[in-house]
Structures are given as C-alpha cells and as structure tokens.
Coordinates of N, CA and C in Angstrom, one line a residue:
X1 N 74.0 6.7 174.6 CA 72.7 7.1 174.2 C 72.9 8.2 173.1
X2 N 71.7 8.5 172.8 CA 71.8 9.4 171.3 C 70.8 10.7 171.5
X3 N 72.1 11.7 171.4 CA 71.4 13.3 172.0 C 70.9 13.8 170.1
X4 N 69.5 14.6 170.1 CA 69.6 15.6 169.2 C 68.7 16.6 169.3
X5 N 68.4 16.5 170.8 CA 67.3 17.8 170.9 C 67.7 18.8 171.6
X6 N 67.1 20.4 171.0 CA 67.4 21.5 171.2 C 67.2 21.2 172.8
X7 N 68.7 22.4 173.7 CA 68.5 22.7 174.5 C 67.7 23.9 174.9
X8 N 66.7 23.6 176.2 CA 65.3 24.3 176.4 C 66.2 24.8 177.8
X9 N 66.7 26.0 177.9 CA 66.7 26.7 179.5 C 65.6 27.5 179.8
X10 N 66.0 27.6 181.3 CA 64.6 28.4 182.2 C 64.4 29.7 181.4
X11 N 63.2 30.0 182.0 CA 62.9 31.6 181.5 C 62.6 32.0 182.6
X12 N 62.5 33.2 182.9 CA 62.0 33.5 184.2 C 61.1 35.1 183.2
X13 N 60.1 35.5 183.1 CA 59.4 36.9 183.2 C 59.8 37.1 181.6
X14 N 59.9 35.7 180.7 CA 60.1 36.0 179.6 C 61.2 35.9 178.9
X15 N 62.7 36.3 180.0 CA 63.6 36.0 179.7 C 65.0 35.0 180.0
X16 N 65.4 35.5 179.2 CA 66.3 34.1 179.3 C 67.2 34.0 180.2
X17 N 67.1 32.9 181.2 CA 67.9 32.8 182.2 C 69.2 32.5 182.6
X18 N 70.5 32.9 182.3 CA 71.6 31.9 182.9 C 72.1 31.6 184.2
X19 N 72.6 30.6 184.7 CA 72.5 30.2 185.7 C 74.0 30.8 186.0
X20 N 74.1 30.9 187.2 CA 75.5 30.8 187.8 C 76.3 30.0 188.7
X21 N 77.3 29.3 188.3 CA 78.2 28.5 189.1 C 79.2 28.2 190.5
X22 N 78.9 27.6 190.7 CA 80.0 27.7 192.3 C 81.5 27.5 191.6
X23 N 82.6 28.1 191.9 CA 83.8 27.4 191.6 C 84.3 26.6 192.6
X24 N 84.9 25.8 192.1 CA 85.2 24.7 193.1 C 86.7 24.2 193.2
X25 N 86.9 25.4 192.6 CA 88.7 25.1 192.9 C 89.2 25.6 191.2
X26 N 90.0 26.4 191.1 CA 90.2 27.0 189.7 C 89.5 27.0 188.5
X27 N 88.1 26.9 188.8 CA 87.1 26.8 187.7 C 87.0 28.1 186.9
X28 N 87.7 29.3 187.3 CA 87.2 29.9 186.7 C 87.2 30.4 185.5
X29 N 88.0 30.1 184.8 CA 88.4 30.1 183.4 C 87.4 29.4 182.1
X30 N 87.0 27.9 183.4 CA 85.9 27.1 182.6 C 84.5 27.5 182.6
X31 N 84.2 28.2 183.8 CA 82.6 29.0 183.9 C 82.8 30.0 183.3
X32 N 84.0 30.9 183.4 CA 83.9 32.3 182.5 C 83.3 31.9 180.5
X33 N 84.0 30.6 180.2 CA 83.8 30.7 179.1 C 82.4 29.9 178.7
X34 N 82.0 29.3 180.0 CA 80.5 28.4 179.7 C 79.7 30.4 179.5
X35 N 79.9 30.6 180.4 CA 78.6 32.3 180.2 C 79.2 33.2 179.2
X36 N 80.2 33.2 178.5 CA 80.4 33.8 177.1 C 79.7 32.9 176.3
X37 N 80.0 31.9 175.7 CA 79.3 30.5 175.0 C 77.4 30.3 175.1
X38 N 77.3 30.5 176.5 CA 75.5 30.5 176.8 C 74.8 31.7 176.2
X39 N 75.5 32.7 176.0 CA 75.0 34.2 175.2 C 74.6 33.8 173.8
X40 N 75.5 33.4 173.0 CA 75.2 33.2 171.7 C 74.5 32.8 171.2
X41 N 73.9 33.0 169.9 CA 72.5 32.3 169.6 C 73.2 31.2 168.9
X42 N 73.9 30.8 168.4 CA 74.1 29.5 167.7 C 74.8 28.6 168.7
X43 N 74.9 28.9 170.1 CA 75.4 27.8 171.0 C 74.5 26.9 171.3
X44 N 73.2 27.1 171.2 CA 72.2 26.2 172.0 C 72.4 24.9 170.6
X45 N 72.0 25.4 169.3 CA 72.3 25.0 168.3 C 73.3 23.7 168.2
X46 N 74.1 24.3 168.8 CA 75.5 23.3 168.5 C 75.3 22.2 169.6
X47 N 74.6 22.8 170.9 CA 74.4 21.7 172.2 C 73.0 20.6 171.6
X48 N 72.7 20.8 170.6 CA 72.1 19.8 170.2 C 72.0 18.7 169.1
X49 N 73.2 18.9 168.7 CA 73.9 18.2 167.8 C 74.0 16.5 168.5
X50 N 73.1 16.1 167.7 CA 72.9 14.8 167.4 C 74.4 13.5 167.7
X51 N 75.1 13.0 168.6 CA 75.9 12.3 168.7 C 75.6 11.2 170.0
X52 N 76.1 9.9 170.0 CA 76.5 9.1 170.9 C 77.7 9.2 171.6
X53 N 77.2 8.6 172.5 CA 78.1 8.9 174.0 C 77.8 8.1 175.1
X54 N 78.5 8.1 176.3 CA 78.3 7.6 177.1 C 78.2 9.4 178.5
X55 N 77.3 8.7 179.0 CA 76.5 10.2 179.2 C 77.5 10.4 181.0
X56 N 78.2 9.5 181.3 CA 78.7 9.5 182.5 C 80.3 10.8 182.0
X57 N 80.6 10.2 180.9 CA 81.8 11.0 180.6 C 81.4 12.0 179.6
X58 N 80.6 12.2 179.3 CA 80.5 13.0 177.8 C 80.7 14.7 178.1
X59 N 81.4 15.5 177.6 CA 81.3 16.6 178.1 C 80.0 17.5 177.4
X60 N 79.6 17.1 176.4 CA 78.3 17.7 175.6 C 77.8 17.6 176.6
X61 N 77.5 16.4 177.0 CA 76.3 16.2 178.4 C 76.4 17.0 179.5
X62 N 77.9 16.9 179.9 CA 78.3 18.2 180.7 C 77.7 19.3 180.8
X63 N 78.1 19.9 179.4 CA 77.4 21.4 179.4 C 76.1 21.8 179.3
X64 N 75.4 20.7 178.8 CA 74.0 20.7 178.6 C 73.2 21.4 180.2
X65 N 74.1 20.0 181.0 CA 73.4 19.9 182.2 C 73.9 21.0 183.2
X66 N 74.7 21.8 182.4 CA 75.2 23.0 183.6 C 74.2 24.5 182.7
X67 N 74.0 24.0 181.8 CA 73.2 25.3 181.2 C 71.7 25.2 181.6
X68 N 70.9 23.5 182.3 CA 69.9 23.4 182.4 C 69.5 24.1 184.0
X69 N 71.1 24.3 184.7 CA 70.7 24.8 186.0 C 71.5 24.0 187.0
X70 N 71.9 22.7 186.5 CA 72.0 21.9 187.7 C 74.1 22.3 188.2
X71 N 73.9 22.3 189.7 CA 74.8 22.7 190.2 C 76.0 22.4 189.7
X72 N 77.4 22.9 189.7 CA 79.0 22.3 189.6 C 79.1 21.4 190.9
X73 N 79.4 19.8 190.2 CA 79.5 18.8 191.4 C 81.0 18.4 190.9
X74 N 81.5 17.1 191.6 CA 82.7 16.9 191.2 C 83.0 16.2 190.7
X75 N 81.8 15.1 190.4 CA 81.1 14.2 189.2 C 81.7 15.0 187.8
X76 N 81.0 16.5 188.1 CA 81.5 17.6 186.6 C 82.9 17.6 186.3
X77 N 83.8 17.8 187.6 CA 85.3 18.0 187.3 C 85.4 16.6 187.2
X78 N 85.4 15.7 187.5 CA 85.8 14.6 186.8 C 86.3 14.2 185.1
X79 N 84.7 14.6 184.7 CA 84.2 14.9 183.2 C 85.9 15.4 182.3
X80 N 85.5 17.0 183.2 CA 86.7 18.2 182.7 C 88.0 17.2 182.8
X81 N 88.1 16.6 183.8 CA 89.9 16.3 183.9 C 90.1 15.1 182.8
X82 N 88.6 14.4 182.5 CA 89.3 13.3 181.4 C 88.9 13.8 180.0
X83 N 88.8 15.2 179.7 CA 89.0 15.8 178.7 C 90.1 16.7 178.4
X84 N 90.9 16.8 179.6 CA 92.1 17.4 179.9 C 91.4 19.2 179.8
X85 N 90.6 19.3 180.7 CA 90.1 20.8 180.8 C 90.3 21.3 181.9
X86 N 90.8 20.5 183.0 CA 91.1 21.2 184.4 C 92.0 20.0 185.1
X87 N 92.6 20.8 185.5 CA 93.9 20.2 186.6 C 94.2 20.7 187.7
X88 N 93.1 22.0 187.6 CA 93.6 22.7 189.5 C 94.9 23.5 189.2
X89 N 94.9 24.3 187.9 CA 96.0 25.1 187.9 C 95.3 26.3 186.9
X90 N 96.1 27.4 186.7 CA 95.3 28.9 186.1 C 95.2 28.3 184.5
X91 N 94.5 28.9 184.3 CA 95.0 28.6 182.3 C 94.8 30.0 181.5
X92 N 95.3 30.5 180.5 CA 95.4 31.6 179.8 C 94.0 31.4 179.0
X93 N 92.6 32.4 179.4 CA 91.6 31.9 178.8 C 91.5 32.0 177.2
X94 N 91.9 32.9 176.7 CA 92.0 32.4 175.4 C 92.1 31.1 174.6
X95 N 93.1 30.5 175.4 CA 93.8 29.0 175.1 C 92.9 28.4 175.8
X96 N 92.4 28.6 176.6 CA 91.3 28.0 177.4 C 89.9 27.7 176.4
X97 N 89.7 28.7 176.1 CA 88.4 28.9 175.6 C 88.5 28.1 173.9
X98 N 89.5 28.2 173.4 CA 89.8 27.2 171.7 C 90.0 25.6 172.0
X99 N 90.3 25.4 173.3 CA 90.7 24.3 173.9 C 89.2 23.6 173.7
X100 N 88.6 24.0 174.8 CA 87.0 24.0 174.9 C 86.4 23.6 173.7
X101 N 86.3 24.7 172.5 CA 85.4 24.4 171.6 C 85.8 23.6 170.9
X102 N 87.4 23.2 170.6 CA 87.7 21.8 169.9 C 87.6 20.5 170.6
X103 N 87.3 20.4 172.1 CA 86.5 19.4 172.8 C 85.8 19.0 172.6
X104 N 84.8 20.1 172.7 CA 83.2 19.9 172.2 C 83.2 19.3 170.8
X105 N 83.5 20.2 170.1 CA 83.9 19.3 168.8 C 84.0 17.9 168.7
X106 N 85.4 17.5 169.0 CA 85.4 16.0 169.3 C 84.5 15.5 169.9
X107 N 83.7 15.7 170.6 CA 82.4 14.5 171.5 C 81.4 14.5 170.2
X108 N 81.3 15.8 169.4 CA 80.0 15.3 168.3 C 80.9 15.2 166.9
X109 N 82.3 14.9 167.1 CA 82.7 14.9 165.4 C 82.7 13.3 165.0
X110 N 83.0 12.5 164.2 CA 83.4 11.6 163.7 C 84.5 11.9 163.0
X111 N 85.9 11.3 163.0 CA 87.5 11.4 162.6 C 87.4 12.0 161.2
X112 N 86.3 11.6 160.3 CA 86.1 11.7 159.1 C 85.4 13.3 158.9
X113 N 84.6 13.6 159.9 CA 84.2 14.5 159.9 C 85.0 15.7 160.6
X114 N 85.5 15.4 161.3 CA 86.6 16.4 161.9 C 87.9 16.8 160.6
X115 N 88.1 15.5 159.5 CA 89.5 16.0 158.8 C 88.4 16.9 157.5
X116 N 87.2 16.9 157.3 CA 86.6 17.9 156.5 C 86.7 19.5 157.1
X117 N 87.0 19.5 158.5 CA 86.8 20.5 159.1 C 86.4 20.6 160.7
X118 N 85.9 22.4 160.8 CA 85.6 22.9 162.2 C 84.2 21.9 162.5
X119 N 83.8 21.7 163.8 CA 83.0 21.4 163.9 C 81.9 22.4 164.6
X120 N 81.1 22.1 165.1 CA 79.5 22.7 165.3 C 79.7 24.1 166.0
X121 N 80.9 23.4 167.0 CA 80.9 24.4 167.9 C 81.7 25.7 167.6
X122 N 82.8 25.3 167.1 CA 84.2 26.3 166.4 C 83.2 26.9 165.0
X123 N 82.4 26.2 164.3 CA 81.9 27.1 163.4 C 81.7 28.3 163.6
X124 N 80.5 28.6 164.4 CA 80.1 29.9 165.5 C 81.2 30.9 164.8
X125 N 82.4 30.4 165.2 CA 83.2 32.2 165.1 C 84.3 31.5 163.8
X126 N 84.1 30.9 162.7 CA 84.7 30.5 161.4 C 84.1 31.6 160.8
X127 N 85.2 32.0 160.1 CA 85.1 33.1 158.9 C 86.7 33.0 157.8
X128 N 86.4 33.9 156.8 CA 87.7 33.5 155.9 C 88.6 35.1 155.9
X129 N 89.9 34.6 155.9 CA 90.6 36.4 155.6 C 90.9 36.3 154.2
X130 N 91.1 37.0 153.3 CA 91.3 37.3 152.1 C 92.0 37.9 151.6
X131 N 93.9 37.1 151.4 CA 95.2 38.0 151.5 C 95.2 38.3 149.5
X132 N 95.8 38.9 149.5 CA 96.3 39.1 147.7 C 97.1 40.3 148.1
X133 N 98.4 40.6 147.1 CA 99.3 41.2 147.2 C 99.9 42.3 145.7
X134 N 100.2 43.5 145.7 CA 100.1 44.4 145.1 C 101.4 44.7 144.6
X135 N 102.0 44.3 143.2 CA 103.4 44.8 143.2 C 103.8 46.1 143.1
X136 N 104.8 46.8 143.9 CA 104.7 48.3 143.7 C 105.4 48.5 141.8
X137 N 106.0 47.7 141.5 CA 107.0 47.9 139.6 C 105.3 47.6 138.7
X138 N 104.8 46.6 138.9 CA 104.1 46.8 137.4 C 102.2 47.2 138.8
X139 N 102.3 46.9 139.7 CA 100.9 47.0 140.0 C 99.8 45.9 139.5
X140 N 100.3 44.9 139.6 CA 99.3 43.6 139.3 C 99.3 42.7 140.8
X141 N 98.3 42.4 141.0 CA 97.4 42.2 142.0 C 97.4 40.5 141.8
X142 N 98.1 40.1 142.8 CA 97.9 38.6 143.1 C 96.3 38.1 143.2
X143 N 96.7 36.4 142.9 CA 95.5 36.0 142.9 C 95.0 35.9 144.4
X144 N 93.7 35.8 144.7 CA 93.6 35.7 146.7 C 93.8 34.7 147.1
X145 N 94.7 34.8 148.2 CA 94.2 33.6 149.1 C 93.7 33.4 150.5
X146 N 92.6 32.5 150.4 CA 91.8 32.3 151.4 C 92.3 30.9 152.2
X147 N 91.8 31.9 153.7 CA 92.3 31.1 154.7 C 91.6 31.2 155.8
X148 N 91.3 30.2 156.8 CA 90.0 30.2 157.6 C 90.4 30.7 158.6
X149 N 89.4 31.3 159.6 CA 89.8 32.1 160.9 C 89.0 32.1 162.0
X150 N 89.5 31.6 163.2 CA 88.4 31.9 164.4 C 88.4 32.6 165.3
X151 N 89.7 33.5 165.4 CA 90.0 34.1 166.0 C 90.6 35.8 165.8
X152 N 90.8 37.1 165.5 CA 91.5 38.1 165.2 C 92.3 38.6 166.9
X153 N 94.0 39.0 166.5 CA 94.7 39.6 167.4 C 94.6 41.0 167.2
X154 N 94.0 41.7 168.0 CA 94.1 43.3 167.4 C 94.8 44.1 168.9
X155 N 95.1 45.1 167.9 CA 96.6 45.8 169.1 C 95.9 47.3 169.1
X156 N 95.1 47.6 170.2 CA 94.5 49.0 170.5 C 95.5 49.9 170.0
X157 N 94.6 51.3 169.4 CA 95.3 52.5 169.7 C 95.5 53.0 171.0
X158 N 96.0 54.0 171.3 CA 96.6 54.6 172.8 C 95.2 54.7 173.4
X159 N 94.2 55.0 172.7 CA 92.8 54.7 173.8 C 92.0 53.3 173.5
X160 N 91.4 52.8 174.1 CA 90.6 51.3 173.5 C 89.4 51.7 173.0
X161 N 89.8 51.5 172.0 CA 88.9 51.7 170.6 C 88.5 50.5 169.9
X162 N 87.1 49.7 169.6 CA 87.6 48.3 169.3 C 87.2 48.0 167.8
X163 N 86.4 49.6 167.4 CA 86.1 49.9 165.6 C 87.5 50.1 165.1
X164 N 88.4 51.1 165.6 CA 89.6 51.5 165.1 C 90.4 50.1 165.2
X165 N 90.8 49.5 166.3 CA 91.6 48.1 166.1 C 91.4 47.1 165.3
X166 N 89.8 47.0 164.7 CA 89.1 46.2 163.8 C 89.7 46.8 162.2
X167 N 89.7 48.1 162.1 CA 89.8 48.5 160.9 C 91.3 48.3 160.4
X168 N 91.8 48.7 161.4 CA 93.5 48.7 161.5 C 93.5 47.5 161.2
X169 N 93.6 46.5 161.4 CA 93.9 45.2 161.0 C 93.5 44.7 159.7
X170 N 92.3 45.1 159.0 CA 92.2 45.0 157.6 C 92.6 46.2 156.5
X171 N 92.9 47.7 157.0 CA 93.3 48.9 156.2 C 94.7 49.1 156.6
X172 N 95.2 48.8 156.8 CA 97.0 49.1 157.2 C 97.4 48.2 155.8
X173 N 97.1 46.9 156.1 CA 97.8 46.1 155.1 C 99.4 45.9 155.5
X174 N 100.4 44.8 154.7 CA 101.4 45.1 155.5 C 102.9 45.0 153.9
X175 N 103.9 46.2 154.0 CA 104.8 46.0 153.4 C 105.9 44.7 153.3
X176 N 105.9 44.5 151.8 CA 106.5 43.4 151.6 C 107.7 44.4 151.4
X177 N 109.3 43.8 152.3 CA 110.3 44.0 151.1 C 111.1 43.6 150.6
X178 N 111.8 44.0 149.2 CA 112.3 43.1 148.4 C 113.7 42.0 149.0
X179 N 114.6 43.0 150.0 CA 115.8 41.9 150.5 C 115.5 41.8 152.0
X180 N 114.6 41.0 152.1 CA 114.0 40.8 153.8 C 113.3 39.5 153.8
X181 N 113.0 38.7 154.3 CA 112.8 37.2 154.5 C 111.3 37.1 153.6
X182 N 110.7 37.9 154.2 CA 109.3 38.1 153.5 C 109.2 38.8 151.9
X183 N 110.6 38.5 151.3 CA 110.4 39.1 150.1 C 109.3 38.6 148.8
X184 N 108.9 39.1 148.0 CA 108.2 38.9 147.4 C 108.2 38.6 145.6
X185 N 108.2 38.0 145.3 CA 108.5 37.7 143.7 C 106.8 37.6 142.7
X186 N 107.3 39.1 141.8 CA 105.8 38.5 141.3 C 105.2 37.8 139.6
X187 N 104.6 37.4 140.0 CA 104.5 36.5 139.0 C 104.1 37.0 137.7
X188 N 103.7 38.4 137.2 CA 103.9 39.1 135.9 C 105.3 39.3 135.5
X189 N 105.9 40.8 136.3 CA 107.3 41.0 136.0 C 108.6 40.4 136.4
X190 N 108.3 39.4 137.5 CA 108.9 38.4 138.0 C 110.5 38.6 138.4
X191 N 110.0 40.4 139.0 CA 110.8 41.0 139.8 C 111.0 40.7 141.0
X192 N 112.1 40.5 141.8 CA 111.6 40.3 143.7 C 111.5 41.9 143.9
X193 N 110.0 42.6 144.0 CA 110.1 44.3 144.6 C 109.6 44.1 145.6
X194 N 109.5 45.5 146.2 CA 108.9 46.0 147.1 C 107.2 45.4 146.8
X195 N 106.3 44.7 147.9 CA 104.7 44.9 147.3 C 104.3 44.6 148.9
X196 N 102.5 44.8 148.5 CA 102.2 45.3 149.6 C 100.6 44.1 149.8
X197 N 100.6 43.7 150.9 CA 99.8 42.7 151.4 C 98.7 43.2 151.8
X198 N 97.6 42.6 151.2 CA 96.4 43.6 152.1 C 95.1 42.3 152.4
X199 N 94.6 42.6 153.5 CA 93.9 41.5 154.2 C 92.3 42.0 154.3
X200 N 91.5 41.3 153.7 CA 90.0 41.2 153.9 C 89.2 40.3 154.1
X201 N 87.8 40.7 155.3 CA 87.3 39.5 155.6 C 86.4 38.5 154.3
X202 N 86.1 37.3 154.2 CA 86.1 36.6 152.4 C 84.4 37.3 152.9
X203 N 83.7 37.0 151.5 CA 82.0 37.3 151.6 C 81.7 36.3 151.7
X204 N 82.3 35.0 151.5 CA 81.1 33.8 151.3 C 81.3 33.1 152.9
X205 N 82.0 33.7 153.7 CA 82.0 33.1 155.1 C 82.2 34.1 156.3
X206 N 81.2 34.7 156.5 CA 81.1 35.5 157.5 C 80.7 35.2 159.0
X207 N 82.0 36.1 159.9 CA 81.5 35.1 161.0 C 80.1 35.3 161.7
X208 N 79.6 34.2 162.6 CA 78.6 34.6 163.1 C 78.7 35.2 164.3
X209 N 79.8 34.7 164.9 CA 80.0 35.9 166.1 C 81.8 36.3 166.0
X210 N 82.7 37.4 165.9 CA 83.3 37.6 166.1 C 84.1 38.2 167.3

C-alpha cells in the first residue's frame, strides 16, 4: 500500500504526547532512540514520506504505529529482526541509532535515490564541514573542501562543557607536518611545509538538528 500522510499523535491539554514503551527483551537501545527521533520537528515529516510497502514488514509502518500509541508486540520485533535491528543482544547506541536512520531510509528510498544520497530521515542531522588548509612558507589558503556530515565526535574539557567542545572542534584546527604521514604539499610554492588544517561548518547546509 502507499503511505503519504502526515503523522497525527495524541495531544493531551494541548500538548504533545509521547507514548512510552514496554521493553520486551533488550529493546532498549531501539525505544531510547524512537523518543530522541519523536522530539524532532522534522521526524514526523520524514514518517510521512510517501513509499510502498507491504505493511506486515515495513518498518516505516512500524514506527508510525509505535508513535500513534499502540503497544510493543512481538509482531513489532519480528519487523526489527528482518531489518536486522534486534537480536536479543546490547548494541552501542550510537551505531544503533545510524543503523536505524539508514533503515528507515531504505523502506522510503529507491536504489536510484539512495546513490543521489541521504535520505529523509538521515537528512535531519546532514550538514557540510568545510576543510581548507594554510601554508605556514608562502600563506596561501587551499581551495575548500566540502564534505557531508551527520554526526560530530567531540572530546569535553575536564568539566562538560558542550559550547566549549563544539568550539574546540571547529577553532583548534589541526597541524599539518612536513615529514609525518599527513604531510602536506602546497600547490603555490610546492613546498612539502609545515600547514595547518582548519574546519568549518559549510553555509549552504546547515544542520537541522545537531
């Protein structure tokens, strides 16, 4: 059958309701990341993305039907195991949670549409970093290169701080040097020097949730 209508959850007093799940044996990895996912404003968006399916296996339909309220049955783990999302063992939710969104993906992508790119759901947190590199001999400034991103690793300072770890990751920048694997050759004086890497998020793709 053919899904393309916005999902409508409860409201209760105006606002907006999420439901909560039974675990039913190491779910919790997969309900932690359904209630991060049900927050965002562009998830409902993507749960309505227009695709055929067969609605016994589809995991879109899955999620739909766990965000409209209706309980965790085993009908649902079924779903999960022939998407390869649960096996009854721990999973590292990170890897959990990218797993997930390129699932979803695949139930609304077409092959053709998938090799253009992210789909509906991984867009959400698509954004671009913006490397270019600074020779320390003449000071000319590589051309940039852009590269897509859905995720940032950031390494706290000694207190958790999550402005400072954000910043650190784009104002540190990182030294290139000249007899070290990551050496650098630049293309004015076409010296191998010392130069220095610096990373910014692009303008023309900002994420929508980071």
């Amino acid at each position: 059958r053919v899904h393309g209508t916005p999902l409508s959850m409860a409201k209760k007093n105006g606002a907006l309701r999420r439901p909560g799940f039974e675990n039913l044996g190491n779910l919790c990895y997969f309900i932690a990341a359904l209630q991060c996912l049900f927050g965002l404003a562009g998830f409902d968006a993507a749960l309505g993305s227009a695709h055929v399916c067969d609605p016994e296996s589809c995991l879109v339909c899955l999620v739909r039907e766990l965000a409209a309220g209706e309980p965790m049955s085993e009908a649902h783990l079924k779903v999960l195991r022939r998407h390869g999302l649960y096996d009854g063992n721990q999973q590292d939710f990170h890897e959990y949670m990218l797993l997930l969104l390129d699932k979803l993906d695949a139930t609304v992508q077409s092959p053709a549409e998938a090799r253009r790119g992210p789909g509906p759901f991984t867009q959400i947190f698509v954004a671009d970093f913006v490397f270019s590199t600074t020779c320390i001999n003449c000071q000319t400034v590589s051309e940039p290169r852009v590269e897509p991103f859905v995720d940032l690793s950031l390494v706290p300072r000694n207190q958790i701080n999550l402005r400072a770890a954000i910043r650190d990751c784009f104002d540190a920048g990182e030294i290139l040097h000249a007899h070290e694997g990551d050496a650098y050759r630049c293309g004015r004086c076409g010296l191998v020097e010392v130069a220095q890497r610096t990373c910014k998020l692009g303008r023309t793709r900002f994420p929508g949730v980071l």
